[in-house]
Short mmCIF file of C-alpha atoms in Angstrom, two decimals:
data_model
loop_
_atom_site.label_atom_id
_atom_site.label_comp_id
_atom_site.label_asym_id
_atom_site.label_seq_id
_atom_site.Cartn_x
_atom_site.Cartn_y
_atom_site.Cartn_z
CA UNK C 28 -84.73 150.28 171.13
CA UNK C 29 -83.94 147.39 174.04
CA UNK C 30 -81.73 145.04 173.75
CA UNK C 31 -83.51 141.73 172.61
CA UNK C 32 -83.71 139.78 175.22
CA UNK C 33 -85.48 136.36 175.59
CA UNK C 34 -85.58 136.16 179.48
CA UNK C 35 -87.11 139.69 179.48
CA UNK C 36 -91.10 139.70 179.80
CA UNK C 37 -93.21 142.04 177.60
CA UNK C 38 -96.73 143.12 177.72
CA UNK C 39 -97.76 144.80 174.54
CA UNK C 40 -94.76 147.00 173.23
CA UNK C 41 -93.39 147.42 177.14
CA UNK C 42 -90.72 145.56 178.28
CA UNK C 43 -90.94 144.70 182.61
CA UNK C 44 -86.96 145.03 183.81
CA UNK C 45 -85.97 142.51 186.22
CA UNK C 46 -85.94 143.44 189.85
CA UNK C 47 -82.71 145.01 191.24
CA UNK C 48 -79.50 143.20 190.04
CA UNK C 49 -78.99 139.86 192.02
CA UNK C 50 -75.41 141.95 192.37
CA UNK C 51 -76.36 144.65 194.01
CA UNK C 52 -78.53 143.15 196.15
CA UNK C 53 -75.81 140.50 196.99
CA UNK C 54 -73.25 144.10 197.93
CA UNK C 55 -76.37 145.07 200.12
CA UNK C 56 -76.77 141.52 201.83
CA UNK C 57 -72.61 141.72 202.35
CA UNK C 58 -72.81 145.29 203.42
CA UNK C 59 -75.83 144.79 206.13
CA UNK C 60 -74.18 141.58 207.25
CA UNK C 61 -70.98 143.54 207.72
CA UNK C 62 -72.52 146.22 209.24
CA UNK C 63 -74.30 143.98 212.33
CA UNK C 64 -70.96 141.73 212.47
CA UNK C 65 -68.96 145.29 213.28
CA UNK C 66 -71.85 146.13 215.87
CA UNK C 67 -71.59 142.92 217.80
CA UNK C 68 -67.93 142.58 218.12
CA UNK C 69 -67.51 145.55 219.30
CA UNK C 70 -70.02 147.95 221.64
CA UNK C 71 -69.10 151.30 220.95
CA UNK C 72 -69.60 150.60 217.42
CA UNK C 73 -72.98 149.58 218.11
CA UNK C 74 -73.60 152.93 220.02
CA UNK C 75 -71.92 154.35 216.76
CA UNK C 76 -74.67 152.92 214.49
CA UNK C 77 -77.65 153.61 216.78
CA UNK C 78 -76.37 157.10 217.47
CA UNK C 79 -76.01 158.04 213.98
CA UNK C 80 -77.33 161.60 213.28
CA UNK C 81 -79.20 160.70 210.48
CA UNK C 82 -80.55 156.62 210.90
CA UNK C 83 -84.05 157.55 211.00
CA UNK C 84 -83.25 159.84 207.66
CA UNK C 85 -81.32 156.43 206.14
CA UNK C 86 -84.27 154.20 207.76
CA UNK C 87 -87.37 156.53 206.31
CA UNK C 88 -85.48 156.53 202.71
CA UNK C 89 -84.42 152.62 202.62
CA UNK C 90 -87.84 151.13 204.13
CA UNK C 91 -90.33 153.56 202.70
CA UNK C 92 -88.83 154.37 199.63
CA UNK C 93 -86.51 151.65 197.85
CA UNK C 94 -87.84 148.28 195.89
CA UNK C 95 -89.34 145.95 198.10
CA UNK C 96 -86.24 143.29 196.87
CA UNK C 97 -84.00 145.84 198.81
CA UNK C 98 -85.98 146.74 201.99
CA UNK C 99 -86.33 143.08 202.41
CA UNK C 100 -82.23 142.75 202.59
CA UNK C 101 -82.39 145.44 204.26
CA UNK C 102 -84.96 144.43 206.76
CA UNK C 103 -82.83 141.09 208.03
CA UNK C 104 -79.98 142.89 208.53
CA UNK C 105 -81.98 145.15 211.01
CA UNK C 106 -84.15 142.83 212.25
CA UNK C 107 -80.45 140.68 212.96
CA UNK C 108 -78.94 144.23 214.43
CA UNK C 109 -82.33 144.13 217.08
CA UNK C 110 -82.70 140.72 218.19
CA UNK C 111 -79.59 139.10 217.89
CA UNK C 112 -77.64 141.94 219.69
CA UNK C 113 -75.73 140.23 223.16
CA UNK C 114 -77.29 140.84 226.21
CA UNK C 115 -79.29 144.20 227.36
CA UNK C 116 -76.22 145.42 228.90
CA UNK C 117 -74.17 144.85 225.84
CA UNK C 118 -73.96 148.57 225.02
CA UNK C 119 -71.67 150.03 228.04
CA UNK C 120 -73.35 153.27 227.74
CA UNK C 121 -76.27 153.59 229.33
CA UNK C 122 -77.48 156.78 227.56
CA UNK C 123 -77.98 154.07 224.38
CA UNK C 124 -80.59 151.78 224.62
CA UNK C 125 -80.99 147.87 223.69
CA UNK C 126 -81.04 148.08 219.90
CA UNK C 127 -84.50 146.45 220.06
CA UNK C 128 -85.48 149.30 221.96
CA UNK C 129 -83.70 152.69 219.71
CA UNK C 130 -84.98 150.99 216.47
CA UNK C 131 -88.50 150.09 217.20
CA UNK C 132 -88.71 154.09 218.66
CA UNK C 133 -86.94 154.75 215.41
CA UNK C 134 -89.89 153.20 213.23
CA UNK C 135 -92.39 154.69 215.31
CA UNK C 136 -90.98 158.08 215.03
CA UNK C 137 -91.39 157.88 210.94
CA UNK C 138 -94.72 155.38 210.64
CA UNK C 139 -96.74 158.38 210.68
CA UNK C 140 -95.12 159.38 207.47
CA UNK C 141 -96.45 156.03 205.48
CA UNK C 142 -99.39 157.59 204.11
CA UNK C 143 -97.16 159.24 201.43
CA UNK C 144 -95.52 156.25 200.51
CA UNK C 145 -98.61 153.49 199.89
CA UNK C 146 -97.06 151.84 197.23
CA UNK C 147 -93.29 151.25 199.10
CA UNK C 148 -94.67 151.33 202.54
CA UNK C 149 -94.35 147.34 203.08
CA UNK C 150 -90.95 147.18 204.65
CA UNK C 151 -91.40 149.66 207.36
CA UNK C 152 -94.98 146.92 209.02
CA UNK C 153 -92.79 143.99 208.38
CA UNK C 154 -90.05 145.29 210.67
CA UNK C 155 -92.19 146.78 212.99
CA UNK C 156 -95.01 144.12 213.17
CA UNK C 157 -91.53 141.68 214.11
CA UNK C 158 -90.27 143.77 216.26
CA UNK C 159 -93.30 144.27 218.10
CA UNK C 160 -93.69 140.17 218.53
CA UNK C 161 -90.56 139.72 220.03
CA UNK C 162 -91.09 142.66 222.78
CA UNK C 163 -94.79 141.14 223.27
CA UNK C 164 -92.84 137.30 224.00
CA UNK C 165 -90.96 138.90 226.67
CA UNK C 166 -87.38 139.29 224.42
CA UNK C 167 -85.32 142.07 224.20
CA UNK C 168 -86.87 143.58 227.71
CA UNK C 169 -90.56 144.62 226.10
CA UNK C 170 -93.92 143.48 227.88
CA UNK C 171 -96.94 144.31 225.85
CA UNK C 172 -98.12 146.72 227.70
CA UNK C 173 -95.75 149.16 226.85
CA UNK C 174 -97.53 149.21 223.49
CA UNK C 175 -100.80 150.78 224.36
CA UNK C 176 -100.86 154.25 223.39
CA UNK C 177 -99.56 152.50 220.00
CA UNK C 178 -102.40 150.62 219.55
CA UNK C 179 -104.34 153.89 219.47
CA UNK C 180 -102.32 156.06 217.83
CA UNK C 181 -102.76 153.55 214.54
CA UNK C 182 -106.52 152.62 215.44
CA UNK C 183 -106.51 156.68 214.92
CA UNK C 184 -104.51 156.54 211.75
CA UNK C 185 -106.95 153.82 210.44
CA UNK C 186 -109.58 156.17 211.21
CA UNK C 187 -108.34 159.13 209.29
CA UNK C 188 -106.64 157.32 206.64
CA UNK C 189 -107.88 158.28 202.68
CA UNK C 190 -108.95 155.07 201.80
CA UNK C 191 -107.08 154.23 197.93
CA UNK C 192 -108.44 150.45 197.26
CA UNK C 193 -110.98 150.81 194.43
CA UNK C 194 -114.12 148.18 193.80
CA UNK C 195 -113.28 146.49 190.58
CA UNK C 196 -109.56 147.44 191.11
CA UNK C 197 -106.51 145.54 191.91
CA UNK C 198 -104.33 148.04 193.45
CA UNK C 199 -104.21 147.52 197.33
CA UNK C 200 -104.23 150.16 199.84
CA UNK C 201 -100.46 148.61 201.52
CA UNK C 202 -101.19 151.52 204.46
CA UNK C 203 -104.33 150.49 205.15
CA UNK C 204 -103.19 146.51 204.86
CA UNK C 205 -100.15 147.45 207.30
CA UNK C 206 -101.96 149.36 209.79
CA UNK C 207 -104.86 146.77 209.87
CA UNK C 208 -101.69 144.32 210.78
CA UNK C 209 -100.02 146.03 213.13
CA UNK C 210 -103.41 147.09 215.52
CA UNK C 211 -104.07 143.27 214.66
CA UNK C 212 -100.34 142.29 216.08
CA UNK C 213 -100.78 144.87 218.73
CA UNK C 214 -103.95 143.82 220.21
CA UNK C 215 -103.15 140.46 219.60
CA UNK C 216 -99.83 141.16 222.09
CA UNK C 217 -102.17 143.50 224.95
CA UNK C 218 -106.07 142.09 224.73
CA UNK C 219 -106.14 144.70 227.17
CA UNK C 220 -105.62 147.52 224.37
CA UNK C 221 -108.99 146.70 222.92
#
């Protein structure tokens, strides 16, 4: 049997666990916040991190697959690694791009692999959706027209996406929910993409 515990919640005879220990989300926060304080002091470290041989591996497993409490850790610690990086030139080597620029290709190299993860999927639009704002407002070197072939590539995932929302259910389709976001964001960014 479970410990009794009074701050635990129970429905019937099941007992809900508490999200992820506010410890190890607080050795995530440290570790993501240690991670983009070694990338900006130093700019081959930064071409270290975005040259990794297996970040898009790490980045499909952390933002498609972990607990929302974690991919939202993190999620600021990338989104802080993107838009908070020095100036465009701040990686010497020229063979790297701006981190704005390697991680949004990142997450558009593994979005078309959401549809297996509906329920964990969340993490992966937030980023992106961001991401995609600031390169649409002109920072980090994007214009919005460089996002036009995106904004049909996920009308067409729309389109052939199995539909999982129910009438009379409350389980939301979170593909369908980002997608419809991110065309939304795109468009939004390039009226021109309609």
């Amino acid at each position: 049997l479970p410990p009794d515990n009074s701050d635990d919640e129970a429905i019937g005879s099941v007992i809900l666990l508490p999200a992820p220990q506010s410890e190890e989300l607080s050795v995530v926060r440290h570790a993501m916040s240690l991670l983009v304080s070694c990338a900006f002091g130093d700019p081959t470290k930064m071409a270290s991190i975005l040259q990794y041989r297996d970040i898009e591996g790490w980045m499909d497993c952390v933002l498609l697959r972990s607990p929302r409490s974690l991919q939202t850790v993190i999620i600021e610690g990338l989104y802080r690694l993107a838009s908070e990086a020095p100036d465009p030139n701040f990686v010497e080597d020229e063979s790297v791009p701006h981190p704005h620029t390697s991680l949004l290709a990142m997450l558009l190299s593994i979005l078309p692999s959401v549809e297996s993860y509906s329920k964990t999927c969340g993490g992966i639009f937030d980023l992106l959706v961001r991401l995609i704002k600031d390169s649409g407002n002109g920072r980090c070197g994007g214009k919005p027209s460089d996002f036009s072939d995106l904004a049909e590539q996920v009308a067409n995932q729309i389109k052939d996406h199995r539909i999982t929302e129910a009438r009379n259910s409350e389980e939301e389709d979170h593909v369908l929910i980002g997608l419809m976001e991110l065309l939304n964001v795109l468009i939004s960014q390039n009226p021109d993409a309609k």
